[in-house]
């Protein structure tokens, strides 16, 4: 083949500083970007998630053209856009390239599919590492390979040291690695008070075209586009970052685990989608947060708590994903086989916490971490829903959902399907935890401290049922033994009662 070189830019690779762009010969090479209908259909993607990807890609295309790059952009309406594979085959046939250059894909199966397409067309594929991350895959492998278990805290400290982040003379800034004890507050009866409103980015012409296309092509997909105001360009993402640092970072730490009815965003940054699309670089996000601490505009416990999420958790889950793919997606360590309850797609449930978390998810494509982990995720874990169904739901409904970050969080942290690769014990709790961290229970028909009876909280029933069902596996586990020690005080008759209540609940939800 004698044509140009193709430089493939995937929908979540909208990094203006990507190494592949600096290697691109503007006069000779072609940049290829592909919109694919299958992307919104293989998991029935939330409309806001699809619109966000399309809008951000179209803005990036316009920016590339303005920089003088020649772009072959496969629009979602073209027949070849049926799937990514059909589009790539058509592009290769059109240009007859001598090679394809790309940044490594974030998703395992996408990289496999591109390699396969190039091989079938006898085109050389050059893959560059993804500079977006602070820990490249090889470095993570080196760190992980001589350890028996992977502990995020150890990885995070290693990252702080090796990147000299929040360190002074070899010691953690402020004297502590971790401010979790100061960071686990609930709001109390008075609630969160007047909250700063996150900035709204009114859809411009390009974004409106993406919204129209999604409504037209995927009318049956879940979620609403009525409130769509996510940042879709680098400029907007930077404005969102500044706004978070100016108005919410200071209170982020203490209340990062708190929930409040009707308040979907609280003090959270709402930056995950912009980070995952690579409109923002994690290092710049970390640096600006630390600068706020240095200037006395945010306390160290908030800044460290925020840095931990990005430098620690975000990089850690990516390393775990690549280390354990592709088998990771099939994991089901607890043998969970129930179906996902239908109300996960509607929010129609009388459980106030789930109605609120799912309702805001369908409205905005957003729920914060504790809602994902300790409301929706906790419920599916306790109910024993098949992890692959839970994974499909999380991958569908959040604007920030991309597999490399979603799968370890869902299958590992939330569902313990990986048997303890990511989290050393299952995150299980009863309705009492939700009651402590939110005001949901105050207007729910159920009582969080009741496991049986007409007002039994389903979380509490299922929590005790989970402990009973999984006692042989966890009762002697050093980190979870406490919860099972409490179970030891429950006599056989009471256990039978709880199990019967749980069975009834499953029947009702089935
Ligand atoms: C079951 C489940 C599924 C999840 N799926 C996704 C997903 O598809 N995409 C995604 O980006 N995050 C996912 N997360 C992690 C986390 O919930 C979101 O990153 C966060 O809620 C996004 O909101 P925010 O930007 O306001 O975050 P903030 O609370 O403001 O946190 C700051 C940033 O830290 C990073 N971060 C925080 N927690 C995590 C984490 N556990 N793993 C990786 N990065 C983290 C994110 O980039 C986030 O923007 C999931 C968590 C759970 C429990
Ligand atoms: S009582 Fe139970 S179901 Fe109701 S809001 Fe509280 S935790 Fe959720």
XYZ file of C-alpha atoms and ligand atoms in Angstrom:
571
model
C 0.000 0.000 0.000
C 1.290 3.406 -0.887
C -1.135 5.957 0.570
C -0.646 8.280 3.554
C -0.181 7.277 7.152
C -3.396 7.336 9.173
C -3.318 8.743 12.694
C -6.231 7.249 14.588
C -7.739 9.381 17.374
C -10.329 7.525 19.459
C -13.348 9.156 21.078
C -11.718 9.199 24.522
C -8.352 10.449 23.255
C -9.117 14.150 22.824
C -5.752 15.232 24.208
C -4.369 18.277 22.404
C -0.869 17.379 23.595
C -0.992 13.746 22.472
C 2.370 12.449 21.301
C 0.819 11.130 18.077
C -0.184 14.666 17.040
C 3.389 15.882 17.328
C 4.446 12.926 15.145
C 1.831 13.709 12.514
C 3.074 15.125 9.201
C 0.334 17.659 8.435
C 1.030 17.673 4.717
C 1.016 13.903 4.258
C -0.788 12.126 7.106
C -4.525 11.969 7.742
C -6.117 12.017 11.148
C -9.035 9.600 11.415
C -11.865 9.955 13.913
C -14.782 7.553 13.966
C -18.299 7.927 15.347
C -19.971 4.553 15.639
C -23.621 3.717 16.158
C -22.731 0.421 17.839
C -20.990 2.373 20.630
C -24.353 3.686 21.824
C -26.148 0.387 21.284
C -23.897 -2.447 22.468
C -24.591 -1.171 25.964
C -27.727 0.964 25.698
C -25.796 4.090 26.581
C -27.378 6.960 28.547
C -28.267 9.648 26.030
C -26.101 12.191 27.850
C -23.101 9.846 27.668
C -23.507 9.405 23.902
C -24.098 13.135 23.356
C -21.062 14.020 25.464
C -18.766 11.772 23.446
C -20.111 13.010 20.092
C -20.036 16.687 21.069
C -16.506 16.483 22.468
C -15.261 14.561 19.412
C -16.801 17.076 16.987
C -15.264 19.997 18.854
C -11.900 18.229 18.825
C -12.217 17.636 15.074
C -12.867 21.365 14.562
C -9.834 22.218 16.695
C -7.625 19.805 14.711
C -8.780 21.307 11.410
C -8.107 24.817 12.745
C -4.546 23.677 13.595
C -4.014 22.626 9.987
C -4.480 18.850 10.323
C -6.324 16.984 7.581
C -9.093 14.966 9.212
C -11.178 12.132 7.800
C -14.109 12.217 10.218
C -16.625 9.383 9.986
C -19.965 10.906 10.892
C -22.490 8.751 12.780
C -24.990 8.941 9.894
C -22.670 7.385 7.304
C -23.512 3.752 6.410
C -19.955 2.706 7.326
C -20.482 4.079 10.888
C -22.572 1.037 11.777
C -19.698 -0.097 13.989
C -16.139 1.000 14.705
C -14.825 -2.012 12.785
C -16.873 -1.323 9.621
C -15.825 2.324 9.679
C -12.131 1.544 10.141
C -12.233 -0.985 7.305
C -13.863 1.634 5.041
C -11.292 4.283 5.988
C -8.412 1.882 5.304
C -9.937 0.937 1.938
C -10.376 4.644 1.086
C -6.831 5.785 1.876
C -4.770 2.623 1.337
C -2.380 3.732 4.105
C 1.092 2.270 4.570
C 0.572 2.367 8.346
C -1.769 3.376 11.154
C -0.450 5.300 14.158
C -2.395 5.552 17.411
C -2.153 6.106 21.138
C -2.813 2.818 22.935
C -6.552 2.333 23.450
C -8.028 2.625 26.940
C -10.192 -0.435 26.406
C -8.783 -3.918 25.891
C -11.282 -5.082 23.254
C -10.911 -1.865 21.236
C -7.153 -2.378 20.978
C -7.706 -6.004 19.986
C -10.195 -5.038 17.322
C -7.943 -2.344 15.805
C -4.979 -4.728 15.712
C -7.169 -7.292 14.014
C -8.508 -4.798 11.417
C -4.987 -3.635 10.523
C -3.727 -7.188 10.306
C -6.583 -8.212 8.002
C -5.832 -5.238 5.750
C -2.053 -5.894 5.904
C -1.414 -2.436 7.320
C 1.320 -1.845 9.863
C 0.043 -0.614 13.262
C 2.225 1.639 15.439
C 0.986 2.057 19.022
C 2.313 4.821 21.279
C 1.954 4.689 25.092
C -0.693 6.972 26.586
C 1.119 9.966 28.120
C -2.092 11.107 29.794
C -1.484 8.868 32.791
C 1.158 9.439 35.457
C 1.834 5.714 35.745
C 2.358 3.927 32.470
C 1.388 0.287 32.136
C 4.952 -1.030 32.293
C 5.685 0.941 35.480
C 2.517 -0.381 37.118
C 3.509 -3.917 36.143
C 6.942 -3.448 37.743
C 5.354 -2.103 40.916
C 2.730 -4.870 41.034
C 4.778 -7.845 39.941
C 6.698 -8.397 43.181
C 3.691 -8.014 45.492
C 1.361 -10.691 46.786
C -1.588 -8.339 47.093
C -2.170 -4.955 45.508
C -3.022 -2.286 48.057
C -4.090 1.109 46.744
C -2.617 2.928 49.741
C 0.837 1.457 49.039
C 0.578 2.370 45.349
C -0.559 5.894 46.215
C 2.379 6.487 48.553
C 4.717 5.137 45.908
C 3.191 7.588 43.379
C 3.473 10.519 45.816
C 7.157 9.742 46.309
C 8.080 8.977 42.726
C 6.311 12.079 41.355
C 7.192 14.296 44.331
C 3.565 15.235 44.899
C 2.521 16.583 48.315
C 5.969 15.746 49.689
C 8.365 17.899 51.735
C 11.898 16.639 52.365
C 10.821 13.063 51.735
C 7.858 13.330 54.152
C 4.143 13.771 53.330
C 3.044 17.408 53.375
C 1.277 18.171 56.666
C 2.814 15.118 58.313
C 0.181 12.554 57.233
C -0.306 10.400 54.166
C -3.983 10.234 54.773
C -6.676 12.479 56.296
C -9.523 9.973 56.058
C -10.436 10.412 59.731
C -11.171 14.091 59.117
C -12.922 13.290 55.855
C -15.828 11.020 56.706
C -18.424 13.531 57.923
C -22.152 13.509 57.344
C -23.949 16.844 57.107
C -26.009 16.440 60.256
C -29.637 17.487 60.599
C -29.036 20.964 59.216
C -27.969 19.526 55.840
C -25.342 20.858 53.475
C -26.588 24.473 53.568
C -26.460 26.689 50.515
C -24.371 24.878 47.910
C -22.419 26.543 45.121
C -23.976 25.668 41.769
C -21.568 23.948 39.390
C -21.116 25.877 36.146
C -23.493 25.114 33.260
C -22.101 24.968 29.724
C -25.000 25.820 27.467
C -24.852 23.637 24.349
C -23.520 25.554 21.341
C -24.317 24.704 17.705
C -21.940 21.722 17.596
C -23.184 20.279 20.877
C -26.789 20.796 19.817
C -26.110 18.777 16.660
C -24.814 15.923 18.839
C -27.883 16.121 21.091
C -30.212 16.063 18.069
C -28.394 13.071 16.566
C -28.664 11.101 19.793
C -32.389 11.854 20.174
C -32.950 10.864 16.528
C -30.812 7.724 16.390
C -31.227 6.328 19.924
C -34.714 7.366 21.080
C -35.113 4.221 23.192
C -31.862 4.615 25.100
C -32.038 5.447 28.808
C -31.597 8.859 30.364
C -32.555 12.400 29.598
C -30.844 15.168 27.633
C -32.977 17.966 29.098
C -30.314 19.037 31.585
C -27.256 18.495 29.365
C -24.646 21.117 30.245
C -21.403 19.131 30.555
C -18.090 20.654 29.455
C -17.254 19.374 25.957
C -14.153 21.386 25.004
C -10.790 21.865 26.677
C -11.636 25.516 27.377
C -14.873 24.507 29.101
C -13.139 21.719 31.018
C -10.539 24.220 32.295
C -13.343 26.566 33.355
C -15.029 23.655 35.199
C -11.743 22.868 36.946
C -11.238 26.496 38.018
C -14.787 26.680 39.290
C -14.335 23.540 41.395
C -11.085 24.796 42.889
C -12.570 28.238 43.617
C -15.907 27.116 45.070
C -15.994 23.455 46.154
C -12.496 22.066 46.751
C -12.209 23.513 50.266
C -15.235 21.518 51.490
C -14.542 18.464 49.297
C -12.608 16.435 51.874
C -14.816 16.507 54.957
C -18.017 15.777 53.018
C -16.861 13.535 50.191
C -18.769 10.553 51.634
C -21.932 12.460 52.545
C -25.241 12.265 50.658
C -28.304 14.480 50.710
C -31.666 14.021 49.083
C -32.188 16.144 45.946
C -28.554 17.350 45.958
C -26.812 15.386 43.209
C -23.477 17.219 43.087
C -22.674 18.522 46.591
C -18.949 19.463 46.754
C -17.782 17.025 44.085
C -15.650 18.133 41.174
C -17.701 16.668 38.266
C -14.414 16.360 36.397
C -14.327 12.620 35.725
C -15.797 12.810 32.215
C -13.454 15.640 31.172
C -10.518 13.665 32.558
C -11.568 10.424 30.862
C -12.063 12.137 27.497
C -8.611 13.678 28.111
C -9.806 17.242 27.879
C -7.923 17.639 31.146
C -4.611 16.185 32.201
C -4.496 14.614 35.679
C -1.193 16.306 36.502
C -2.588 19.764 35.811
C -5.655 18.969 37.922
C -3.446 17.821 40.804
C -1.139 20.844 40.475
C -3.933 23.400 40.554
C -5.467 21.752 43.640
C -2.097 21.807 45.427
C -1.572 25.432 44.422
C -4.885 26.224 46.135
C -3.589 24.574 49.329
C -0.293 26.464 49.079
C -2.201 29.731 48.718
C -4.286 28.924 51.805
C -7.493 28.609 49.767
C -8.190 24.969 50.664
C -7.207 22.873 53.706
C -4.740 20.029 53.312
C -7.327 17.334 54.166
C -9.476 18.397 51.211
C -6.586 18.706 48.796
C -5.002 15.420 49.870
C -8.409 13.695 49.670
C -8.877 14.982 46.136
C -5.316 14.176 45.002
C -5.718 10.648 46.414
C -8.693 10.039 44.093
C -6.782 11.065 40.991
C -3.184 10.099 41.689
C -4.191 7.060 43.713
C -7.482 5.456 42.770
C -7.699 6.539 39.140
C -4.191 5.380 38.245
C -4.501 2.253 40.402
C -7.717 0.980 38.803
C -6.220 1.443 35.353
C -3.206 -0.650 36.327
C -5.447 -3.374 37.773
C -7.636 -3.348 34.644
C -4.751 -3.944 32.238
C -3.083 -6.467 34.506
C -6.179 -8.660 34.702
C -7.851 -8.270 31.320
C -9.515 -9.977 29.544
C -10.469 -12.539 32.235
C -11.469 -9.741 34.639
C -14.780 -9.106 32.875
C -15.989 -12.676 33.492
C -15.232 -12.712 37.201
C -17.949 -13.734 39.649
C -16.170 -14.799 42.838
C -19.321 -14.795 44.958
C -21.354 -16.785 42.437
C -24.025 -14.075 42.178
C -26.762 -15.022 39.696
C -29.802 -12.784 40.331
C -31.071 -10.374 37.653
C -30.715 -6.612 37.952
C -34.064 -5.264 39.216
C -36.026 -3.423 36.503
C -36.256 -0.225 38.582
C -32.558 0.428 37.924
C -33.726 1.685 34.498
C -36.588 3.826 35.790
C -35.881 4.858 39.380
C -39.402 3.709 40.295
C -38.899 2.233 43.749
C -40.167 3.068 47.223
C -36.624 2.851 48.626
C -35.854 6.562 48.969
C -32.063 6.242 48.673
C -32.232 4.189 45.468
C -34.975 6.360 43.965
C -32.798 9.444 44.518
C -29.495 7.946 43.295
C -31.038 6.308 40.216
C -33.297 9.295 39.507
C -30.368 11.718 39.325
C -28.387 9.177 37.313
C -31.087 9.042 34.649
C -31.492 12.830 34.698
C -27.838 13.879 34.613
C -25.746 10.757 33.899
C -24.086 11.454 37.250
C -23.997 10.133 40.798
C -21.092 10.675 43.140
C -18.834 7.928 44.406
C -20.637 7.009 47.618
C -23.985 6.875 45.843
C -22.445 4.473 43.287
C -20.620 2.392 45.894
C -22.877 2.450 48.949
C -26.360 2.816 47.450
C -26.727 1.285 43.970
C -23.632 -0.925 44.135
C -24.311 -2.022 47.702
C -27.857 -3.019 46.807
C -26.815 -5.211 43.862
C -24.007 -6.785 45.917
C -26.346 -7.620 48.805
C -29.061 -8.864 46.468
C -26.548 -11.049 44.632
C -27.002 -9.659 41.119
C -24.859 -11.211 38.410
C -21.775 -8.905 38.237
C -21.845 -8.744 34.423
C -25.338 -7.219 34.545
C -24.176 -4.690 37.129
C -21.136 -3.901 34.973
C -23.360 -3.345 31.915
C -25.558 -0.956 33.897
C -22.659 1.146 35.207
C -21.052 1.244 31.784
C -24.322 2.486 30.302
C -25.579 5.133 32.664
C -22.730 7.483 33.626
C -21.277 10.203 31.429
C -17.790 9.303 32.664
C -18.189 5.578 31.969
C -15.255 4.013 30.133
C -14.405 0.393 30.698
C -10.876 0.722 32.100
C -12.157 2.722 35.072
C -15.719 1.431 35.324
C -14.937 -2.312 35.340
C -12.480 -2.385 38.282
C -14.724 -0.063 40.278
C -17.800 -2.184 39.601
C -16.495 -5.744 39.474
C -13.748 -5.149 42.014
C -14.478 -2.392 44.491
C -18.254 -2.571 44.445
C -19.243 -6.204 43.746
C -16.156 -8.103 45.014
C -16.537 -10.229 41.872
C -12.752 -10.298 41.406
C -12.370 -12.116 44.730
C -10.293 -9.399 46.370
C -7.896 -8.208 43.652
C -8.933 -4.574 44.045
C -10.481 -4.381 47.506
C -9.404 -6.667 50.312
C -12.965 -7.192 51.583
C -16.496 -6.642 50.307
C -17.899 -3.165 51.044
C -21.057 -4.281 52.822
C -23.228 -2.326 55.218
C -26.834 -2.216 56.349
C -29.335 0.619 55.947
C -27.828 2.148 59.088
C -24.790 3.291 57.111
C -27.011 5.093 54.596
C -28.970 6.584 57.488
C -25.749 7.869 59.076
C -24.393 9.413 55.866
C -27.584 10.955 54.443
C -31.122 12.135 55.137
C -32.683 9.554 52.801
C -34.154 7.358 55.534
C -36.006 10.270 57.139
C -38.524 10.262 54.287
C -38.505 6.554 53.412
C -41.307 4.122 54.188
C -38.706 1.686 55.571
C -36.785 1.764 58.843
C -33.008 1.344 58.452
C -32.550 -0.522 61.730
C -35.188 -3.191 60.971
C -34.220 -6.439 59.219
C -37.643 -8.091 59.331
C -41.277 -7.019 59.608
C -43.469 -4.693 57.535
C -41.048 -1.739 57.746
C -37.831 -3.711 57.338
C -35.264 -1.825 55.272
C -34.348 -4.036 52.298
C -30.680 -3.088 52.699
C -30.707 -4.272 56.301
C -32.532 -7.525 55.523
C -30.160 -8.275 52.668
C -27.105 -7.250 54.686
C -27.757 -9.884 57.362
C -28.698 -12.380 54.670
C -25.369 -11.644 52.926
C -23.456 -12.220 56.164
C -25.229 -15.548 56.691
C -24.767 -16.684 53.071
C -21.084 -15.797 52.937
C -20.010 -16.618 56.498
C -17.887 -19.626 55.449
C -15.814 -17.387 53.165
C -15.374 -14.269 55.303
C -15.896 -15.128 58.965
C -12.180 -15.633 59.538
C -11.041 -12.906 57.111
C -8.900 -10.518 59.199
C -10.376 -7.302 57.718
C -14.010 -8.312 57.690
C -14.183 -10.529 60.760
C -15.834 -7.793 62.862
C -19.052 -7.866 60.837
C -19.194 -11.653 61.042
C -18.450 -11.570 64.786
C -21.671 -9.608 65.157
C -23.458 -12.314 63.176
C -22.281 -14.882 65.715
C -24.615 -13.214 68.227
C -27.650 -13.925 66.013
C -29.328 -17.223 66.927
C -30.552 -19.839 64.445
C -34.232 -18.931 64.731
C -33.490 -15.292 63.920
C -31.271 -16.309 61.012
C -34.089 -18.382 59.545
C -36.422 -15.390 59.886
C -33.959 -13.092 58.092
C -33.334 -15.577 55.304
C -37.071 -15.979 54.759
C -37.502 -12.182 54.601
C -34.647 -11.947 52.088
C -36.173 -14.694 49.931
C -39.495 -12.875 49.947
C -37.776 -9.665 48.919
C -36.012 -11.408 46.042
C -39.308 -12.861 44.903
C -40.944 -9.429 44.993
C -38.074 -7.854 43.037
C -37.783 -10.725 40.566
C -19.500 1.062 40.854
C -18.662 2.244 40.452
C -18.515 2.566 39.125
C -17.710 3.646 38.743
N -17.573 3.929 37.417
C -16.774 4.959 37.030
C -16.603 5.268 35.644
O -17.167 4.630 34.769
N -15.794 6.314 35.321
C -15.159 7.053 36.276
O -14.442 7.991 35.927
N -15.292 6.770 37.581
C -16.080 5.757 37.992
N -16.215 5.482 39.330
C -15.397 6.227 40.310
C -16.060 7.484 40.900
O -17.303 7.156 41.457
C -16.218 8.597 39.881
O -14.970 8.872 39.284
C -16.706 9.889 40.526
O -17.914 9.671 41.206
C -16.887 10.956 39.457
O -17.429 12.116 39.999
P -16.547 13.413 40.244
O -15.798 13.769 39.021
O -17.444 14.463 40.807
O -15.517 12.873 41.305
P -14.883 13.499 42.627
O -15.567 12.930 43.789
O -14.817 14.970 42.529
O -13.407 12.889 42.580
C -12.355 13.510 41.828
C -11.843 12.646 40.716
O -11.164 11.525 41.221
C -11.280 10.423 40.330
N -11.848 9.295 41.081
C -12.523 9.332 42.244
N -12.795 8.086 42.679
C -12.300 7.251 41.752
C -12.280 5.830 41.628
N -12.817 5.021 42.543
N -11.713 5.314 40.527
C -11.154 6.100 39.582
N -11.144 7.440 39.655
C -11.699 8.005 40.734
C -12.219 10.850 39.210
O -11.456 11.172 38.083
C -12.903 12.077 39.782
O -13.259 13.017 38.801
C -17.043 4.415 39.739
C -17.213 4.083 41.070
C -18.008 3.014 41.436
C -18.146 2.680 42.884
S -34.617 3.024 55.055
Fe -33.392 1.656 53.804
S -34.295 1.788 51.757
Fe -35.056 3.521 52.920
S -33.652 5.196 52.446
Fe -32.901 4.215 54.315
S -31.434 2.704 53.584
Fe -32.646 3.307 51.813
